[in-house]
Tab-separated table of C-alpha atoms in Angstrom:
chain	number	residue	atom	x	y	z
A	1	UNK	CA	75.831	61.672	126.508
A	2	UNK	CA	76.647	62.881	130.023
A	3	UNK	CA	78.779	65.753	128.664
A	4	UNK	CA	76.047	66.793	126.261
A	5	UNK	CA	73.546	67.053	129.108
A	6	UNK	CA	76.056	69.075	131.171
A	7	UNK	CA	76.677	71.499	128.286
A	8	UNK	CA	72.955	71.877	127.619
A	9	UNK	CA	72.307	72.621	131.303
A	10	UNK	CA	75.106	75.202	131.368
A	11	UNK	CA	73.765	76.855	128.211
A	12	UNK	CA	70.293	77.188	129.741
A	13	UNK	CA	71.905	78.715	132.844
A	14	UNK	CA	73.893	81.256	130.771
A	15	UNK	CA	70.864	82.105	128.588
A	16	UNK	CA	68.820	82.752	131.717
A	17	UNK	CA	71.443	85.163	133.078
A	18	UNK	CA	71.628	87.036	129.756
A	19	UNK	CA	67.807	87.259	129.496
A	20	UNK	CA	67.675	88.677	133.011
A	21	UNK	CA	70.223	91.369	132.085
A	22	UNK	CA	68.168	92.209	129.006
A	23	UNK	CA	64.944	92.465	131.061
A	24	UNK	CA	66.695	94.804	133.514
A	25	UNK	CA	67.922	97.016	130.644
A	26	UNK	CA	71.592	96.425	131.485
A	27	UNK	CA	72.683	94.300	128.536
A	28	UNK	CA	72.866	97.097	125.940
A	29	UNK	CA	75.397	99.053	128.015
A	30	UNK	CA	77.717	96.118	128.678
A	31	UNK	CA	80.718	95.018	126.648
A	32	UNK	CA	81.348	91.364	125.783
A	33	UNK	CA	84.037	91.198	128.450
A	34	UNK	CA	81.705	92.665	131.085
A	35	UNK	CA	78.994	90.161	130.158
A	36	UNK	CA	81.488	87.304	130.453
A	37	UNK	CA	82.672	88.485	133.876
A	38	UNK	CA	79.084	88.889	135.108
A	39	UNK	CA	78.145	85.369	134.007
A	40	UNK	CA	81.215	83.961	135.770
A	41	UNK	CA	80.355	85.873	138.951
A	42	UNK	CA	76.837	84.386	138.987
A	43	UNK	CA	77.831	80.824	138.136
A	44	UNK	CA	80.976	80.692	140.283
A	45	UNK	CA	80.694	83.497	142.875
A	46	UNK	CA	83.413	81.901	145.048
A	47	UNK	CA	85.997	82.553	142.306
A	48	UNK	CA	85.243	86.259	142.042
A	49	UNK	CA	87.600	88.588	143.901
A	50	UNK	CA	86.229	91.949	145.003
A	51	UNK	CA	87.669	94.782	142.893
A	52	UNK	CA	87.656	98.472	143.572
A	53	UNK	CA	86.531	100.851	140.862
A	54	UNK	CA	89.824	102.737	140.989
A	55	UNK	CA	91.698	99.518	140.226
A	56	UNK	CA	89.974	98.976	136.881
A	57	UNK	CA	92.766	98.112	134.473
A	58	UNK	CA	90.622	98.258	131.347
A	59	UNK	CA	89.995	101.979	131.127
A	60	UNK	CA	91.263	103.860	128.076
A	61	UNK	CA	93.953	105.515	130.199
A	62	UNK	CA	95.277	102.229	131.620
A	63	UNK	CA	95.224	100.412	128.279
A	64	UNK	CA	96.882	103.401	126.611
A	65	UNK	CA	99.701	103.219	129.169
A	66	UNK	CA	100.195	99.492	128.585
A	67	UNK	CA	100.188	100.067	124.834
A	68	UNK	CA	102.913	102.728	125.134
A	69	UNK	CA	104.992	100.448	127.351
A	70	UNK	CA	105.310	98.003	124.441
A	71	UNK	CA	106.956	100.658	122.256
A	72	UNK	CA	110.756	100.439	122.292
A	73	UNK	CA	111.515	103.583	120.299
A	74	UNK	CA	111.580	106.624	122.667
A	75	UNK	CA	110.395	108.917	119.865
A	76	UNK	CA	107.418	106.653	119.132
A	77	UNK	CA	106.514	106.640	122.818
A	78	UNK	CA	106.720	110.417	122.829
A	79	UNK	CA	104.316	110.679	119.879
A	80	UNK	CA	101.765	108.427	121.599
A	81	UNK	CA	102.288	110.273	124.875
A	82	UNK	CA	101.306	113.492	123.086
A	83	UNK	CA	97.988	111.912	122.058
A	84	UNK	CA	97.506	110.568	125.582
A	85	UNK	CA	97.951	114.098	126.957
A	86	UNK	CA	95.587	115.584	124.360
A	87	UNK	CA	92.799	113.230	125.461
A	88	UNK	CA	93.612	114.027	129.082
A	89	UNK	CA	93.351	117.764	128.348
A	90	UNK	CA	90.034	117.241	126.539
A	91	UNK	CA	88.375	115.596	129.548
A	92	UNK	CA	88.285	116.369	133.232
A	93	UNK	CA	90.747	114.381	135.339
A	94	UNK	CA	88.054	112.111	136.779
A	95	UNK	CA	86.415	111.592	133.381
A	96	UNK	CA	89.747	110.641	131.857
A	97	UNK	CA	90.507	108.094	134.593
A	98	UNK	CA	87.155	106.356	134.170
A	99	UNK	CA	86.800	106.653	130.373
A	100	UNK	CA	85.879	103.293	128.821
A	101	UNK	CA	86.234	102.323	125.187
A	102	UNK	CA	82.452	101.991	124.974
A	103	UNK	CA	82.223	105.710	125.833
A	104	UNK	CA	84.034	106.664	122.625
A	105	UNK	CA	81.470	106.939	119.841
A	106	UNK	CA	81.116	109.029	116.670
A	107	UNK	CA	79.915	112.110	118.560
A	108	UNK	CA	82.819	111.807	121.032
A	109	UNK	CA	85.354	111.647	118.182
A	110	UNK	CA	83.807	114.655	116.406
A	111	UNK	CA	83.898	116.704	119.616
A	112	UNK	CA	87.496	115.646	120.315
A	113	UNK	CA	88.493	116.670	116.783
A	114	UNK	CA	86.878	120.097	117.294
A	115	UNK	CA	88.721	120.465	120.595
A	116	UNK	CA	92.081	119.722	118.946
A	117	UNK	CA	91.329	122.150	116.106
A	118	UNK	CA	91.452	125.028	118.601
A	119	UNK	CA	95.203	124.614	119.062
A	120	UNK	CA	96.038	122.451	116.018
A	121	UNK	CA	94.430	123.907	112.855
A	122	UNK	CA	96.400	121.458	110.705
A	123	UNK	CA	94.254	118.469	109.719
A	124	UNK	CA	97.399	116.342	109.443
A	125	UNK	CA	98.428	117.100	113.033
A	126	UNK	CA	94.975	116.079	114.278
A	127	UNK	CA	95.053	112.989	112.053
A	128	UNK	CA	98.180	111.752	113.857
A	129	UNK	CA	96.364	111.850	117.198
A	130	UNK	CA	93.312	110.139	115.737
A	131	UNK	CA	95.408	107.353	114.212
A	132	UNK	CA	97.184	106.879	117.538
A	133	UNK	CA	93.864	106.573	119.350
A	134	UNK	CA	92.633	104.142	116.702
A	135	UNK	CA	95.762	102.011	117.215
A	136	UNK	CA	95.017	101.812	120.943
A	137	UNK	CA	91.390	100.848	120.234
A	138	UNK	CA	92.590	98.052	117.956
A	139	UNK	CA	95.033	96.967	120.665
A	140	UNK	CA	92.153	96.764	123.164
A	141	UNK	CA	90.107	94.672	120.722
A	142	UNK	CA	93.031	92.321	120.105
A	143	UNK	CA	93.438	91.912	123.874
A	144	UNK	CA	89.694	91.111	124.155
A	145	UNK	CA	89.178	94.082	126.450
A	146	UNK	CA	86.367	95.358	124.242
A	147	UNK	CA	84.560	94.609	121.000
A	148	UNK	CA	83.634	98.246	120.493
A	149	UNK	CA	85.170	99.950	117.430
A	150	UNK	CA	84.324	103.681	117.267
A	151	UNK	CA	86.121	104.445	113.994
A	152	UNK	CA	83.702	102.513	111.780
A	153	UNK	CA	81.839	105.698	110.801
A	154	UNK	CA	84.531	108.274	111.574
A	155	UNK	CA	86.823	109.180	108.681
A	156	UNK	CA	90.243	110.518	109.625
A	157	UNK	CA	90.779	113.551	107.396
A	158	UNK	CA	94.208	114.366	106.079
A	159	UNK	CA	95.559	117.047	103.764
A	160	UNK	CA	98.068	116.385	101.007
A	161	UNK	CA	101.526	117.037	102.468
A	162	UNK	CA	103.302	119.798	100.631
A	163	UNK	CA	106.691	119.024	99.162
A	164	UNK	CA	109.636	119.745	101.417
A	165	UNK	CA	112.567	119.974	99.069
A	166	UNK	CA	114.878	122.640	97.661
A	167	UNK	CA	115.938	122.912	94.035
A	168	UNK	CA	119.645	122.635	93.302
A	169	UNK	CA	120.196	126.399	93.015
A	170	UNK	CA	118.623	127.052	96.417
A	171	UNK	CA	120.720	124.296	97.963
A	172	UNK	CA	123.841	125.922	96.563
A	173	UNK	CA	122.835	129.215	98.134
A	174	UNK	CA	122.416	127.452	101.478
A	175	UNK	CA	125.756	125.664	101.215
A	176	UNK	CA	127.579	128.899	100.314
A	177	UNK	CA	125.790	131.083	102.873
A	178	UNK	CA	127.823	133.184	105.318
A	179	UNK	CA	125.987	133.328	108.643
A	180	UNK	CA	125.541	136.741	110.261
A	181	UNK	CA	126.367	135.301	113.699
A	182	UNK	CA	129.243	132.919	114.442
A	183	UNK	CA	127.114	130.642	116.653
A	184	UNK	CA	124.795	129.876	113.710
A	185	UNK	CA	127.549	128.261	111.635
A	186	UNK	CA	127.476	124.935	113.482
A	187	UNK	CA	123.766	124.561	112.785
A	188	UNK	CA	124.289	125.316	109.103
A	189	UNK	CA	127.114	122.744	109.067
A	190	UNK	CA	124.794	120.219	110.738
A	191	UNK	CA	122.270	120.763	107.922
A	192	UNK	CA	125.029	120.285	105.337
A	193	UNK	CA	126.234	117.105	107.033
A	194	UNK	CA	122.693	115.751	107.174
A	195	UNK	CA	122.428	116.229	103.412
A	196	UNK	CA	125.881	114.748	102.724
A	197	UNK	CA	124.971	111.651	104.737
A	198	UNK	CA	121.875	111.042	102.587
A	199	UNK	CA	119.408	112.858	104.826
A	200	UNK	CA	120.329	110.945	107.979
A	201	UNK	CA	117.831	111.462	110.803
A	202	UNK	CA	118.886	113.826	113.588
A	203	UNK	CA	118.641	111.215	116.348
A	204	UNK	CA	120.787	108.798	114.320
A	205	UNK	CA	123.408	111.429	113.501
A	206	UNK	CA	123.635	112.534	117.127
A	207	UNK	CA	124.052	108.919	118.240
A	208	UNK	CA	126.982	108.066	115.977
A	209	UNK	CA	130.144	107.034	117.810
A	210	UNK	CA	132.848	106.625	115.165
A	211	UNK	CA	133.785	106.025	111.530
A	212	UNK	CA	134.658	102.426	110.625
A	213	UNK	CA	136.415	101.734	107.347
A	214	UNK	CA	135.320	105.052	105.897
A	215	UNK	CA	131.650	104.431	106.792
A	216	UNK	CA	129.223	105.185	109.594
A	217	UNK	CA	127.286	102.101	110.644
A	218	UNK	CA	124.263	102.280	112.916
A	219	UNK	CA	120.790	100.946	113.675
A	220	UNK	CA	118.097	103.345	112.504
A	221	UNK	CA	116.039	104.562	115.466
A	222	UNK	CA	112.868	104.627	113.377
A	223	UNK	CA	113.031	101.174	111.780
A	224	UNK	CA	115.543	99.338	114.043
A	225	UNK	CA	117.329	98.127	110.899
A	226	UNK	CA	121.109	98.206	110.275
A	227	UNK	CA	122.301	100.948	107.984
A	228	UNK	CA	125.647	102.053	106.509
A	229	UNK	CA	126.721	105.260	104.761
A	230	UNK	CA	130.047	106.014	103.121
A	231	UNK	CA	131.594	109.208	104.521
A	232	UNK	CA	132.654	111.343	101.568
A	233	UNK	CA	135.546	113.788	101.925
A	234	UNK	CA	133.236	116.819	102.256
A	235	UNK	CA	131.368	115.154	105.109
A	236	UNK	CA	134.606	114.113	106.792
A	237	UNK	CA	135.808	117.744	106.801
A	238	UNK	CA	132.736	118.774	108.795
A	239	UNK	CA	133.031	115.806	111.139
A	240	UNK	CA	136.677	116.623	111.886
A	241	UNK	CA	135.731	120.253	112.559
A	242	UNK	CA	133.254	119.161	115.248
A	243	UNK	CA	134.959	116.011	116.546
A	244	UNK	CA	133.430	114.859	119.829
A	245	UNK	CA	134.774	112.899	122.791
A	246	UNK	CA	131.809	110.714	123.695
A	247	UNK	CA	130.196	110.849	120.246
A	248	UNK	CA	131.380	111.243	116.688
A	249	UNK	CA	130.263	114.895	116.862
A	250	UNK	CA	130.529	117.261	119.792
A	251	UNK	CA	127.032	118.620	119.130
A	252	UNK	CA	125.517	116.284	121.721
A	253	UNK	CA	128.439	115.886	124.137
A	254	UNK	CA	127.128	118.776	126.234
A	255	UNK	CA	123.425	117.871	126.039
A	256	UNK	CA	121.446	115.374	128.112
A	257	UNK	CA	119.854	113.950	124.947
A	258	UNK	CA	119.455	114.723	121.287
A	259	UNK	CA	116.078	116.439	121.808
A	260	UNK	CA	117.739	119.267	123.742
A	261	UNK	CA	120.207	119.800	120.910
A	262	UNK	CA	117.444	119.466	118.316
A	263	UNK	CA	115.505	122.346	119.877
A	264	UNK	CA	118.551	124.605	119.547
A	265	UNK	CA	119.149	123.316	116.022
A	266	UNK	CA	115.629	124.356	114.996
A	267	UNK	CA	116.200	127.832	116.435
A	268	UNK	CA	119.500	128.203	114.595
A	269	UNK	CA	118.068	127.031	111.278
A	270	UNK	CA	115.140	129.467	111.612
A	271	UNK	CA	117.645	132.330	111.917
A	272	UNK	CA	119.469	131.146	108.784
A	273	UNK	CA	116.148	130.645	107.000
A	274	UNK	CA	115.240	134.283	107.573
A	275	UNK	CA	118.655	135.467	106.362
A	276	UNK	CA	118.193	133.500	103.146
A	277	UNK	CA	114.523	134.518	102.848
A	278	UNK	CA	113.388	130.908	102.602
A	279	UNK	CA	109.965	129.555	103.438
A	280	UNK	CA	111.396	126.773	105.619
A	281	UNK	CA	114.716	125.225	106.593
A	282	UNK	CA	114.850	121.997	108.612
A	283	UNK	CA	116.812	118.752	108.477
A	284	UNK	CA	113.746	117.098	106.910
A	285	UNK	CA	114.257	119.376	103.919
A	286	UNK	CA	117.804	118.021	103.586
A	287	UNK	CA	116.465	114.460	103.343
A	288	UNK	CA	113.680	115.285	100.880
A	289	UNK	CA	116.004	117.454	98.784
A	290	UNK	CA	118.567	114.650	98.482
A	291	UNK	CA	115.888	112.288	97.188
A	292	UNK	CA	114.471	114.840	94.730
A	293	UNK	CA	117.860	115.742	93.298
A	294	UNK	CA	118.831	112.078	93.044
A	295	UNK	CA	115.660	111.452	91.033
A	296	UNK	CA	116.479	114.435	88.758
A	297	UNK	CA	119.826	112.780	87.998
A	298	UNK	CA	117.980	109.653	86.803
A	299	UNK	CA	119.163	107.560	89.725
A	300	UNK	CA	116.829	104.509	89.880
A	301	UNK	CA	113.977	104.649	92.375
A	302	UNK	CA	115.044	101.410	94.049
A	303	UNK	CA	118.499	102.897	94.683
A	304	UNK	CA	116.983	106.064	96.159
A	305	UNK	CA	114.648	103.997	98.345
A	306	UNK	CA	117.544	101.863	99.612
A	307	UNK	CA	119.659	104.974	100.214
A	308	UNK	CA	116.917	106.488	102.382
A	309	UNK	CA	116.447	103.247	104.289
A	310	UNK	CA	113.023	102.509	102.818
A	311	UNK	CA	111.773	99.091	101.765
A	312	UNK	CA	113.234	95.862	103.049
A	313	UNK	CA	109.822	94.263	103.558
A	314	UNK	CA	109.321	92.419	100.282
A	315	UNK	CA	110.147	88.761	99.721
A	316	UNK	CA	112.896	89.775	97.280
A	317	UNK	CA	114.496	92.084	99.870
A	318	UNK	CA	114.715	89.232	102.342
A	319	UNK	CA	116.989	87.210	100.053
A	320	UNK	CA	118.899	89.993	98.262
A	321	UNK	CA	121.035	92.511	100.152
A	322	UNK	CA	121.077	95.754	98.198
A	323	UNK	CA	124.455	96.645	96.724
A	324	UNK	CA	125.892	99.447	98.903
A	325	UNK	CA	128.152	100.447	96.018
A	326	UNK	CA	125.100	101.698	94.111
A	327	UNK	CA	124.133	103.898	97.052
A	328	UNK	CA	127.679	105.211	97.411
A	329	UNK	CA	127.798	106.111	93.725
A	330	UNK	CA	124.397	107.787	93.911
A	331	UNK	CA	125.458	109.978	96.828
A	332	UNK	CA	128.672	110.952	95.043
A	333	UNK	CA	126.677	112.000	91.973
A	334	UNK	CA	124.318	114.109	94.091
A	335	UNK	CA	127.179	115.847	95.916
A	336	UNK	CA	129.122	116.500	92.702
A	337	UNK	CA	126.057	118.095	91.125
A	338	UNK	CA	125.062	120.235	94.127
A	339	UNK	CA	128.537	121.297	95.264
A	340	UNK	CA	130.452	121.503	91.996
A	341	UNK	CA	127.876	121.589	89.202
A	342	UNK	CA	129.250	118.352	87.756
A	343	UNK	CA	126.389	116.477	86.122
A	344	UNK	CA	126.713	112.666	85.827
A	345	UNK	CA	126.563	112.997	82.035
A	346	UNK	CA	129.386	115.564	81.975
A	347	UNK	CA	132.818	114.145	81.009
A	348	UNK	CA	135.046	113.980	84.104
A	349	UNK	CA	138.141	116.179	84.351
A	350	UNK	CA	141.256	115.516	86.349
A	351	UNK	CA	141.702	117.198	89.708
A	352	UNK	CA	139.217	118.219	92.361
A	353	UNK	CA	136.290	120.226	90.939
A	354	UNK	CA	135.678	123.768	92.124
A	355	UNK	CA	132.627	124.591	94.191
A	356	UNK	CA	129.739	126.275	92.427
A	357	UNK	CA	129.318	129.969	93.277
A	358	UNK	CA	126.220	130.865	95.231
A	359	UNK	CA	123.294	132.327	93.304
A	360	UNK	CA	122.439	135.827	94.503
A	361	UNK	CA	119.328	136.393	92.439
A	362	UNK	CA	116.405	136.937	94.842
A	363	UNK	CA	114.171	134.881	92.596
A	364	UNK	CA	116.262	131.829	93.449
A	365	UNK	CA	115.268	132.051	97.114
A	366	UNK	CA	111.753	130.741	96.585
A	367	UNK	CA	111.201	127.286	98.037
C-alpha cells in the first residue's frame, strides 16, 4: 500500500511537469530523452551536473563518430566517413556541430539529396549515403538517444545496377592483349590474377602473405570469414613473376597501403581499357565475369555462391562446410574455357591445351 501511494504521488509530480512543458509550448520540440532529463532535473536537481552546450554528446556528428568507431573494417569506416563528410559539406560548420536528429525531417532529406545530386548525379551513389545516414539514425534510436525516425516518408531511390561482366571472347582479347607501354603489363597481370583467383577482392589479394599447400588462405576483409582458393598453374606463373618480400606479391611492398596501389591500378586499367576500346575495365569486372562464365558452363549456383564467398548465413551452412573440391573444379573449368577454349563437355585430350588466339574483330570489343 505504501509503495502504491509513493508511485501515485510520483506520477502526479511527473504529469505536472509534463503539463507545464506543454503549456509553455516546449514539449513538441523535445525528444523523449530530453523530456526524461528535464523531469530528472526538476525532481532531483542535486543529481544534475551542469553541462556545456559544446559538450553535447548526442548530436548527429558525435553519434556518427561513435557509430564509425564500432566498425572494424577500414573500408567500411571509409565509406561511412564519406557520408559524414558529405553532411558536413552540406551544412555550415556550426550547424553541423549542433545538428540534432530531430532536425532531420523529410524536407531536410530532400534538400540534402538535391545537394548531393550536384556532384553525384548517380542515384545509386546518393543512395549509399542515405542508407549510411539511416543506419546512424537507427543506431541512435537503439541507444535511446532519440525516438525520431526521419526516413518513414522518405524513399531511398536506386537505379538497377548494370551488369559488369565480359563475355568469353572479350576476356580472351584482354588476356592476350599486348600493352603499348611496359609499365601497364603488371596491372593487366593483376587483373588476370584476380580472375584466376575467382575474383578475389583487391584488398585481400594485396594482403596475401604466402601459398600454403597449393592454396591461399585468408580472412575476407569484407565479411571477416575464412576463405581458401587453390592456386592453379596459370596463377602461380603470375605470382612467381611478381614475388614479393613482405607480401606474396611485390605490388604492395612499396606502398603504404593497398589503397595507394589501387589508385595506380585503376589508372593502368583505364589505359588498357582505351587500347582495347572497352566500356570499362576494373577488378570488379573480373569477379562478375568469373561468375557469369561459371553459370554459362552450368556450374550450380550454390557452388558459384560458395566460390565467391557468398552465403554462410543459413542454418544448413552452419552445420555443413561446403566442399572446396567443388569450387576447385569449377575454377578449373572456367580457366580451361576462357584460356584454352576447352568446354567441360568436350572430351579431354592428353597434354597441356594451347591458349585460344585473341579475337581481333572490332565487334568483339563491345562490353
